Coordinates of C-alpha atoms in Angstrom, one line a residue:
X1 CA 328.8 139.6 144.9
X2 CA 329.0 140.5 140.9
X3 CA 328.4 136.9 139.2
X4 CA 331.4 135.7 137.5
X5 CA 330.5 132.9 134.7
X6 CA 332.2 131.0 132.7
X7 CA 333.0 128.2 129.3
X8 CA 335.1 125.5 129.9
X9 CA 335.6 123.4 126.6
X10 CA 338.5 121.1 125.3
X11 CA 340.0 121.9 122.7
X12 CA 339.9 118.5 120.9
X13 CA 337.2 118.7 118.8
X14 CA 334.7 121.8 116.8
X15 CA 332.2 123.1 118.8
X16 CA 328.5 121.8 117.9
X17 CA 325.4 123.2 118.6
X18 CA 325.4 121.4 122.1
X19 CA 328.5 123.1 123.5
X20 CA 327.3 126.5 121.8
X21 CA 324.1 126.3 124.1
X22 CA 326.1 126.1 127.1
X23 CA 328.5 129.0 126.4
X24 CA 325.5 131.0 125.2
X25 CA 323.3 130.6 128.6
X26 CA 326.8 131.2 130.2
X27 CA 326.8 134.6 128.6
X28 CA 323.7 135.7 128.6
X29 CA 323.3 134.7 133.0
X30 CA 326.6 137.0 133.4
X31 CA 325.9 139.8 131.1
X32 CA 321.7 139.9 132.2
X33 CA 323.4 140.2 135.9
X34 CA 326.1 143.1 134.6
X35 CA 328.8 140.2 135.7
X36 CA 331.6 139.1 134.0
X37 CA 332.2 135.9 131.5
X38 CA 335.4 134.0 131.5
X39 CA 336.4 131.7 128.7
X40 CA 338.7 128.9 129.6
X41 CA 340.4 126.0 127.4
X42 CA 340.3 122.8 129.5
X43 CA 343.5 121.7 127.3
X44 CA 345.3 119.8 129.6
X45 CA 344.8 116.4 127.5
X46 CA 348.1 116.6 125.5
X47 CA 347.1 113.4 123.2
X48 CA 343.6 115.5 121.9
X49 CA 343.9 119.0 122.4
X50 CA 344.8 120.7 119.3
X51 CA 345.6 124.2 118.3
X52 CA 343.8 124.8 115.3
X53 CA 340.7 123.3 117.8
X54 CA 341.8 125.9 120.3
X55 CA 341.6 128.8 117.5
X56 CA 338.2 127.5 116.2
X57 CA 336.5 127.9 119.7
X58 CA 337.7 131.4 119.5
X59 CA 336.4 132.1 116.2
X60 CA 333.1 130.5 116.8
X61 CA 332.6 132.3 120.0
X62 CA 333.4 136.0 118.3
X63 CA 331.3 134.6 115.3
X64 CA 328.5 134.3 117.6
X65 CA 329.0 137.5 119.4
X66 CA 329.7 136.0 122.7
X67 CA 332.7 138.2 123.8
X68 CA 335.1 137.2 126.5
X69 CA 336.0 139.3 129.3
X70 CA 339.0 137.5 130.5
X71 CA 341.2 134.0 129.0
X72 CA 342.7 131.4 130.2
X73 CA 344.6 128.1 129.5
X74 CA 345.0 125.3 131.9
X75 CA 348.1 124.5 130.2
X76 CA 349.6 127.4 131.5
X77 CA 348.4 126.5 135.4
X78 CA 350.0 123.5 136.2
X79 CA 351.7 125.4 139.0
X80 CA 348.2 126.1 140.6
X81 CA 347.5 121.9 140.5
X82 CA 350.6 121.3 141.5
X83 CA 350.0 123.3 144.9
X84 CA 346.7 121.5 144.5
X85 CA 348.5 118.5 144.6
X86 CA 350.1 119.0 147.8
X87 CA 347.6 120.5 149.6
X88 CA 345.4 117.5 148.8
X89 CA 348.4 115.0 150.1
X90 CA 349.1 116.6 153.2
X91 CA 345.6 116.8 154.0
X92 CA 345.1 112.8 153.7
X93 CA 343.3 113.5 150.7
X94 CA 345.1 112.4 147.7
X95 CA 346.6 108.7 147.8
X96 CA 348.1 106.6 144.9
X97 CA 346.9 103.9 143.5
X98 CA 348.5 101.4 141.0
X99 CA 345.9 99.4 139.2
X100 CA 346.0 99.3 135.7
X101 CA 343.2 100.3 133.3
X102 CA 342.4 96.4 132.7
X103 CA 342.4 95.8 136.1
X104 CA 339.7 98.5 136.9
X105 CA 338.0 97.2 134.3
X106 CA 338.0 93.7 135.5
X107 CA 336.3 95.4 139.0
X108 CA 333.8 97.2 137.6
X109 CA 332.2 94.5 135.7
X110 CA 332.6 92.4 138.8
X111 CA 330.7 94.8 141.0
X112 CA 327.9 95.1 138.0
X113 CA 327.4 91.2 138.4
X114 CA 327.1 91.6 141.9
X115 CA 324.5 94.6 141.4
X116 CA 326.7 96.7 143.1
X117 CA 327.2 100.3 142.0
X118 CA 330.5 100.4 140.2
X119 CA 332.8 102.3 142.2
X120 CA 336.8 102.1 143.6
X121 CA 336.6 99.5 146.0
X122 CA 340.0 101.7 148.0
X123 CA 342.3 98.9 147.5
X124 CA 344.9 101.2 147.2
X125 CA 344.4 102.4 150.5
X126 CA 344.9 98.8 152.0
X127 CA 348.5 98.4 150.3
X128 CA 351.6 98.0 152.4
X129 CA 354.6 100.0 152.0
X130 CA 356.3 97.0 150.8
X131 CA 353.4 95.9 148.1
X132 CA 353.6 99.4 146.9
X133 CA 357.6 99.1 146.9
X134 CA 357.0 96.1 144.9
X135 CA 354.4 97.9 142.5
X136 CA 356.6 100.4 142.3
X137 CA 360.0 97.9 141.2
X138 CA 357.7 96.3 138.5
X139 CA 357.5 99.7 136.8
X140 CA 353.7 100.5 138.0
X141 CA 353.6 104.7 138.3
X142 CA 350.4 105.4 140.2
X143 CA 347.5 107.6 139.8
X144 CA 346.4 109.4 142.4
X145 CA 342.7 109.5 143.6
X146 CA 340.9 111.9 145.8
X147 CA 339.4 110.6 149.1
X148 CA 335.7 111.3 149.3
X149 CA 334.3 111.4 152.6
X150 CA 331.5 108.6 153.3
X151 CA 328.6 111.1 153.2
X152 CA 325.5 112.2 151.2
X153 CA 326.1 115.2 149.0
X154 CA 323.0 117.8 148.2
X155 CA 322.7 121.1 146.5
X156 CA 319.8 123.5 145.3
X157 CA 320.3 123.0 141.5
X158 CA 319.5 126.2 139.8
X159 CA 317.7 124.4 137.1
X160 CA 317.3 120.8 138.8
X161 CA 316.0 122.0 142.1
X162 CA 317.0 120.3 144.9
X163 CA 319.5 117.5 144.2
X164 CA 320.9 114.6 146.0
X165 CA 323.8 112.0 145.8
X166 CA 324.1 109.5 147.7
X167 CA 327.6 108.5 149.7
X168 CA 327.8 105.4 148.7
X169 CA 327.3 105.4 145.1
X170 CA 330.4 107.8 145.0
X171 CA 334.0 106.0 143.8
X172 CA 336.7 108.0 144.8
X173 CA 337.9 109.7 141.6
X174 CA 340.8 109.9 140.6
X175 CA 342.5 114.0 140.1
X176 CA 345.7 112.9 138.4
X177 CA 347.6 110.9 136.2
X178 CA 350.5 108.8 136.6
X179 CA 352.5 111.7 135.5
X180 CA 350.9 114.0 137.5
X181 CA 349.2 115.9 134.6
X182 CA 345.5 116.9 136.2
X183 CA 342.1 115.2 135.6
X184 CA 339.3 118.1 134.6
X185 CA 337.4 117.2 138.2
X186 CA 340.8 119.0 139.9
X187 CA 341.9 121.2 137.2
X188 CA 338.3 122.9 136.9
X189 CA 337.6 123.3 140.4
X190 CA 340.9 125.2 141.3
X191 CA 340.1 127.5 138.4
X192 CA 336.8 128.3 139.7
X193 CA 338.8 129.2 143.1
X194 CA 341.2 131.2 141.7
X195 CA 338.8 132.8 139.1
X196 CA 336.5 133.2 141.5
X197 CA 333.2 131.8 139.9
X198 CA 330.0 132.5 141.7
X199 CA 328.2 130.5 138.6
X200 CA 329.0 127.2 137.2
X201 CA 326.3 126.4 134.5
X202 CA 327.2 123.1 132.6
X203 CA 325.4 120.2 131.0
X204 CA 323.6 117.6 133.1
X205 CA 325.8 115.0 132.4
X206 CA 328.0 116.5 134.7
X207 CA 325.7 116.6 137.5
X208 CA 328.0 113.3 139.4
X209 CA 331.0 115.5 138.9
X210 CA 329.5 118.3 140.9
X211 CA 328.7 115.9 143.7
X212 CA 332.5 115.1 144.2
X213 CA 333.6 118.6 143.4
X214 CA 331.4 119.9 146.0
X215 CA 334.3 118.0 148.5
X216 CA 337.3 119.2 146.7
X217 CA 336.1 122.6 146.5
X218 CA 335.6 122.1 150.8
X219 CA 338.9 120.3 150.9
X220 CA 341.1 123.1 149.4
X221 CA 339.5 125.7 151.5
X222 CA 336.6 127.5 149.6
X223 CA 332.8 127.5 150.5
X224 CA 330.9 124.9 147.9
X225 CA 327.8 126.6 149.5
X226 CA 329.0 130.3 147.7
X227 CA 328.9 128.4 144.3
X228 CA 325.8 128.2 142.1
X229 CA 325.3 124.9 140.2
X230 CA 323.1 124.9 137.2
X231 CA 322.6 122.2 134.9
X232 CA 320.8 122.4 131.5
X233 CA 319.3 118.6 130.2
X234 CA 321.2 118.1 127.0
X235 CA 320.3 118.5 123.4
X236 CA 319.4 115.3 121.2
X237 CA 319.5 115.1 117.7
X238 CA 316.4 115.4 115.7
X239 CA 315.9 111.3 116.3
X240 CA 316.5 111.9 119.9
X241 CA 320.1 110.7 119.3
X242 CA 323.1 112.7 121.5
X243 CA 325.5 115.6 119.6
X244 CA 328.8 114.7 119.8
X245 CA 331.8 117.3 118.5
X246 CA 332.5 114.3 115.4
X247 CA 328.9 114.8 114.4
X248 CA 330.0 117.5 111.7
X249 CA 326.5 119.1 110.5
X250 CA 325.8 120.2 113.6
X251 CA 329.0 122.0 114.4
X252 CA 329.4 126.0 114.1
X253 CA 331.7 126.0 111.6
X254 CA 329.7 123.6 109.3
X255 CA 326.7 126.1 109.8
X256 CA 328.8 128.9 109.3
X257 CA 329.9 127.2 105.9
X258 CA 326.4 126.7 105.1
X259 CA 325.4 130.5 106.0
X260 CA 323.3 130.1 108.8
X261 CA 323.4 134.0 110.7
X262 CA 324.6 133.7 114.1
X263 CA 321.9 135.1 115.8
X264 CA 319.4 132.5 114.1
X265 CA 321.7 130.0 116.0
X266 CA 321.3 132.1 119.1
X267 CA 317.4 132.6 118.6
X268 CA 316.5 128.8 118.8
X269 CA 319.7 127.9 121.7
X270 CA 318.5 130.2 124.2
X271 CA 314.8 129.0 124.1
X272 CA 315.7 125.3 123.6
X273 CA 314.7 123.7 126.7
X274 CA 312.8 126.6 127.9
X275 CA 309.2 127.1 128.8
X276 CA 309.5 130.3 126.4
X277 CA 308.8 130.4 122.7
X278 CA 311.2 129.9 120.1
X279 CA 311.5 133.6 117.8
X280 CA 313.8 135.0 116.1
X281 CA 315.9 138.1 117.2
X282 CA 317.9 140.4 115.4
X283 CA 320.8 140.7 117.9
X284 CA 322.0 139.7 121.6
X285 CA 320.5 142.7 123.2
X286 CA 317.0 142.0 122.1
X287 CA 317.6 138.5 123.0
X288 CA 319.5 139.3 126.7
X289 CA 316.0 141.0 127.7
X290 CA 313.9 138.1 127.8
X291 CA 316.5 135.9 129.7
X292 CA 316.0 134.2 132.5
X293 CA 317.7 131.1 133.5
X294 CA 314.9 130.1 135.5
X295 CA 312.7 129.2 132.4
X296 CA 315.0 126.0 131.7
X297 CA 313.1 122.6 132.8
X298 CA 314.6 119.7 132.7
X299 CA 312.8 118.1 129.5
X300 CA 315.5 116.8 127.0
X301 CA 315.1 119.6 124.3
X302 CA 315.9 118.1 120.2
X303 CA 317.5 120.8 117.8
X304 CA 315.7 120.1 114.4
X305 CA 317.9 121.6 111.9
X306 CA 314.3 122.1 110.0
X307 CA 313.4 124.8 112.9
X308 CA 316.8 126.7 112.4
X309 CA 316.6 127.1 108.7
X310 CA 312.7 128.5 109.4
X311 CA 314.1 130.5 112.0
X312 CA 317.3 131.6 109.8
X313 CA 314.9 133.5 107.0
X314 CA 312.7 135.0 110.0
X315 CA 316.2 136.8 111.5
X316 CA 317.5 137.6 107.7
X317 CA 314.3 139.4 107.2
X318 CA 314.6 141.5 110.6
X319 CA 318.0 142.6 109.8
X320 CA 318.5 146.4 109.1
X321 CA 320.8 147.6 106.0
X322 CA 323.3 148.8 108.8
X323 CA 323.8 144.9 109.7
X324 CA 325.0 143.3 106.8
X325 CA 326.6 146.6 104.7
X326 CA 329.9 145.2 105.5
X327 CA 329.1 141.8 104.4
X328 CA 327.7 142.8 101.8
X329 CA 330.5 144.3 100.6
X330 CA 333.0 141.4 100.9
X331 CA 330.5 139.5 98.6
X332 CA 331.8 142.0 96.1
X333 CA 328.0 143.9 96.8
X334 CA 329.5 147.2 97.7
X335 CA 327.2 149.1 95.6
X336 CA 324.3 147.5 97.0
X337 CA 322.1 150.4 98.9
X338 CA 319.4 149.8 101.9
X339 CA 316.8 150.4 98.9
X340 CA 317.9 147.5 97.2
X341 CA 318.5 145.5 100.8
X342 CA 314.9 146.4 101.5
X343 CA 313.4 145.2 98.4
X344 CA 314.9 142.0 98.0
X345 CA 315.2 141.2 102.1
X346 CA 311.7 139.1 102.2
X347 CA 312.9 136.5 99.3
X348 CA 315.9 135.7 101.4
X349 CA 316.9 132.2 102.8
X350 CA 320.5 133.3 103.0
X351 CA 322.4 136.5 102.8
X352 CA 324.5 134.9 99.7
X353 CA 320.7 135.1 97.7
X354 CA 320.8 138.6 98.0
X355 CA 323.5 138.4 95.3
X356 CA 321.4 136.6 92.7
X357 CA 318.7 139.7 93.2
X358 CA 321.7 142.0 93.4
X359 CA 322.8 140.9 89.7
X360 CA 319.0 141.3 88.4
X361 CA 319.1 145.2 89.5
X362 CA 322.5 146.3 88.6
X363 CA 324.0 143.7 85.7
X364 CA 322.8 142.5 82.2
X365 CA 319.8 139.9 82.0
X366 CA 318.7 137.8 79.4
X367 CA 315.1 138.5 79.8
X368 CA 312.8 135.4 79.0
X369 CA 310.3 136.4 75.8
X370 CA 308.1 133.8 75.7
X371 CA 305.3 136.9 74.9
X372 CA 307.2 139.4 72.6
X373 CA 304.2 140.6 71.2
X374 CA 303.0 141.2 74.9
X375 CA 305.7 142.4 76.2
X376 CA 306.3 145.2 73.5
X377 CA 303.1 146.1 74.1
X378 CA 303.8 146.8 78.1
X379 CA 307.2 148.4 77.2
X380 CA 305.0 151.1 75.5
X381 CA 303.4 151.6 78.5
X382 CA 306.2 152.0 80.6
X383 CA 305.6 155.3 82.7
X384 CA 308.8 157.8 83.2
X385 CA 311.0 158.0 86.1
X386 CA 311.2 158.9 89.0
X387 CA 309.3 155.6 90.1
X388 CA 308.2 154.3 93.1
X389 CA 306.5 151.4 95.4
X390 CA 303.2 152.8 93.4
X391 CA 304.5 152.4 89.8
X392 CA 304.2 148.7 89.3
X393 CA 300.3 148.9 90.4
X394 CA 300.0 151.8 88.2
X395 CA 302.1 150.8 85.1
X396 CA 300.2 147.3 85.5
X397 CA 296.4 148.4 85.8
X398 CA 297.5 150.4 81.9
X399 CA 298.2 147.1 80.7
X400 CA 295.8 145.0 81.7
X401 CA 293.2 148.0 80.4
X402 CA 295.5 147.9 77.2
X403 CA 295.4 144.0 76.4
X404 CA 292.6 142.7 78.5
X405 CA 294.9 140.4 80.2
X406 CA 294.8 139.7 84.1
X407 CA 296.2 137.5 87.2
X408 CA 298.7 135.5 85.4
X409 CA 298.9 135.8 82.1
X410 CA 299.4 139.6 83.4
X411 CA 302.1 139.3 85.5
X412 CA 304.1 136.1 84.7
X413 CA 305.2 137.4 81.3
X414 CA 306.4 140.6 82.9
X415 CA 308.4 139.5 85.7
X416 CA 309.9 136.7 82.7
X417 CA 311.0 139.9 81.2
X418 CA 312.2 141.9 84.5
X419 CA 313.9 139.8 85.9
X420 CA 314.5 136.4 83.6
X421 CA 312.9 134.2 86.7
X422 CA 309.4 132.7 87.3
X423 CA 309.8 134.1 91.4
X424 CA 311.3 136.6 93.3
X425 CA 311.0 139.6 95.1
X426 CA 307.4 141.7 94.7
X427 CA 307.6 143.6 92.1
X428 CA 306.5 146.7 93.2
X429 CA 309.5 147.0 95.3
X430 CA 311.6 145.2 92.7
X431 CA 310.5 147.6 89.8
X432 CA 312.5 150.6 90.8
X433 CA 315.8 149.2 91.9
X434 CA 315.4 147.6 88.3
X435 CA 315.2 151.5 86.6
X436 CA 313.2 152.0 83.4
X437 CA 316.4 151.6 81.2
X438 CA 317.0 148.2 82.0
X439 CA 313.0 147.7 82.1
X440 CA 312.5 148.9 78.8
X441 CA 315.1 147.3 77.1
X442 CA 314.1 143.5 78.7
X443 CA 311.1 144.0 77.7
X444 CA 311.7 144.9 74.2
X445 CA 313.9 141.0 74.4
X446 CA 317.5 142.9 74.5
X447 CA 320.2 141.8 77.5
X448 CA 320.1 144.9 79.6

């Protein structure tokens, strides 16, 4: 059977790095098993989901290279959970119930006193046609809850191992409003029917929804067993602390803003939680090789922003001309050449610094002359073009012979004068992307 994966989020907040990690694993499991990955917007919440939320998941997901072989929108199924609906009811499945939120409320904290598990108690169930007329002639509109059966569920978790719910710590849940709009426990599992999902790989905090899914998936008529359930621990914070969608620094689009690369984010989520080492790679090919979902423990993994930014330079300075020409170019860099990408590539903490290096080779510098004499004296030296990685050693040992001068009081003067700046690139592959026009004339104090 080809493996058919999938990425469920609602559309009611930005993606963080959390949610990435899930859709990434998703990805990587299909494509490593030449299978096919599904994205699908759980968007039946009216009140949160937004469009421009919708249109960011999209644009995060392309942004990260995770493409998408088919779409869909629960807000354009409710005919599916509608037959759902009545396929549940006729079985004996589905039943209304009427209390309201307060009242549930009022339960749960009785059972918690009572160190019961907090879980429908079926009232619902023991209502007469004429208390539910009367419900009904007060203006209650019920929900409708799904009838578990009393039994122990148990699956082979593909990253939990062997898992186990009990019966009676299961509440029937309920599948649908009072307005019949579906509850994501319904609306998901009829998608992974219709879809026909052969994975579903989600965070652990959904690991008591798969135990009353596994029923609804039996009760409309598919094989739970023909399903593969994986759950990945979730990520904390650096302080241990959960990711939420409202923490903004951690979301794609706040990284994106800061210029993080895309693969540095997919370098450190696809080892998080792994038994693997965290390394940078330069693109999802590289990265799909090593893949294998059976490296995930079950260890709570923390995303240190520290690690990312570390593991941001290491991609930046794996990337090949070829990569970022384009980008390059809409920073207004279009003249920049892979010589001048090569040479400047190791002093990088984000692609935007390559402009700063970009401006020292090709525009007007006010050299720093803190040396004139010095300096003059080196601009004498200056050997002609054509020049090479070997000219700075060259042009260098002539001065130091010249002026007796060595380590810093060599160099620091002259790369003052290069380049206006006390760091940088190494020279010797600087130098010639510089050109002895522009050379001559900073060391001699002029702008060039």
């Amino acid at each position: 059977m080809s493996v058919v994966a999938r990425f469920a989020p609602s559309p009611t907040g930005y993606l963080h790095v959390g949610n990435a990690r899930i859709a990434l694993v998703n990805w990587l499991f299909a494509r490593k098993h030449d299978g096919r990955f599904l994205l699908r917007l759980d968007d039946t919440d009216l009140e949160r989901s937004r469009p421009e939320y919708a249109e960011a998941i999209e644009e995060d997901l392309r942004w990260l290279g995770l493409a998408w072989d088919a779409f869909a929108r629960e807000s354009d199924r409710m005919d599916r959970y509608a037959d759902a609906f009545e396929r549940l009811r006729a079985a004996g499945r589905l039943y209304p119930a009427y209390e309201t939120p307060e009242e549930l409320d009022y339960k749960r904290k009785r059972q918690l006193a009572r160190g019961e598990p907090p879980r429908y108690d079926r009232a619902a169930l023991r209502l007469s046609d004429a208390e539910r007329s009367r419900l009904e002639g007060e203006g209650r509109r019920p929900h409708w809850r799904f009838r578990l059966a009393d039994a122990d569920v148990a699956w082979g978790d593909l990253v939990r191992g062997p898992t186990h719910f009990s019966g009676a710590h299961l509440g029937d849940p309920v599948l649908f409003r009072a307005d019949r709009r579906p509850l994501y426990t319904l609306s998901s599992v009829v998608d992974d029917i219709d879809f026909g999902i052969t994975h579903v790989i989600r965070g652990e905090d959904h690991v008591s929804n798969t135990a009353v899914q596994l029923q609804i998936f039996a009760a409309l008529g598919a094989d739970p067993a023909a399903i593969g359930f994986a759950h990945l621990s979730l990520l904390t914070d650096a302080g241990g602390g959960g990711l939420s969608k409202r923490h903004g620094s951690l979301s794609l689009r706040e990284l994106r803003r800061q210029g993080i690369e895309p693969m540095a984010v997919n370098s450190l989520l696809a080892r998080l939680g792994t038994s693997d080492p965290v390394e940078p790679f330069a693109d999802l090919d590289e990265l799909l090789a090593g893949f294998d979902l059976s490296c995930f423990g079950r260890a709570a993994p923390k995303f240190d922003p520290a690690e990312l930014e570390r593991l941001n330079e290491a991609v930046l300075h794996r990337l090949p001309f070829a990569a970022v020409r384009g980008r390059l170019a809409a920073m207004g860099l279009a003249d920049m050449d892979a010589a001048l990408w090569e040479a400047v590539r190791p002093n990088l903490k984000r692609l935007s610094d390559a402009a700063e290096w970009h401006a020292v080779c090709r525009r007007p510098v006010a050299p720093v002359a803190d040396d004139p004499e010095f300096t003059a004296a080196a601009a004498d030296l200056l050997p002609p073009e054509p020049w090479d990685a070997g000219t700075w050693a060259a042009w260098t040992a002539a001065v130091k012979a010249r002026t007796g001068r060595s380590g810093k009081a060599l160099f620091q003067p002259l790369r003052l004068a290069l380049t206006g700046r006390d760091h940088g690139p190494e020279l010797k592959t600087l130098l010639p992307q510089i050109g002895r026009e522009r050379a001559l004339a900073r060391l001699q104090g002029k702008v060039a």
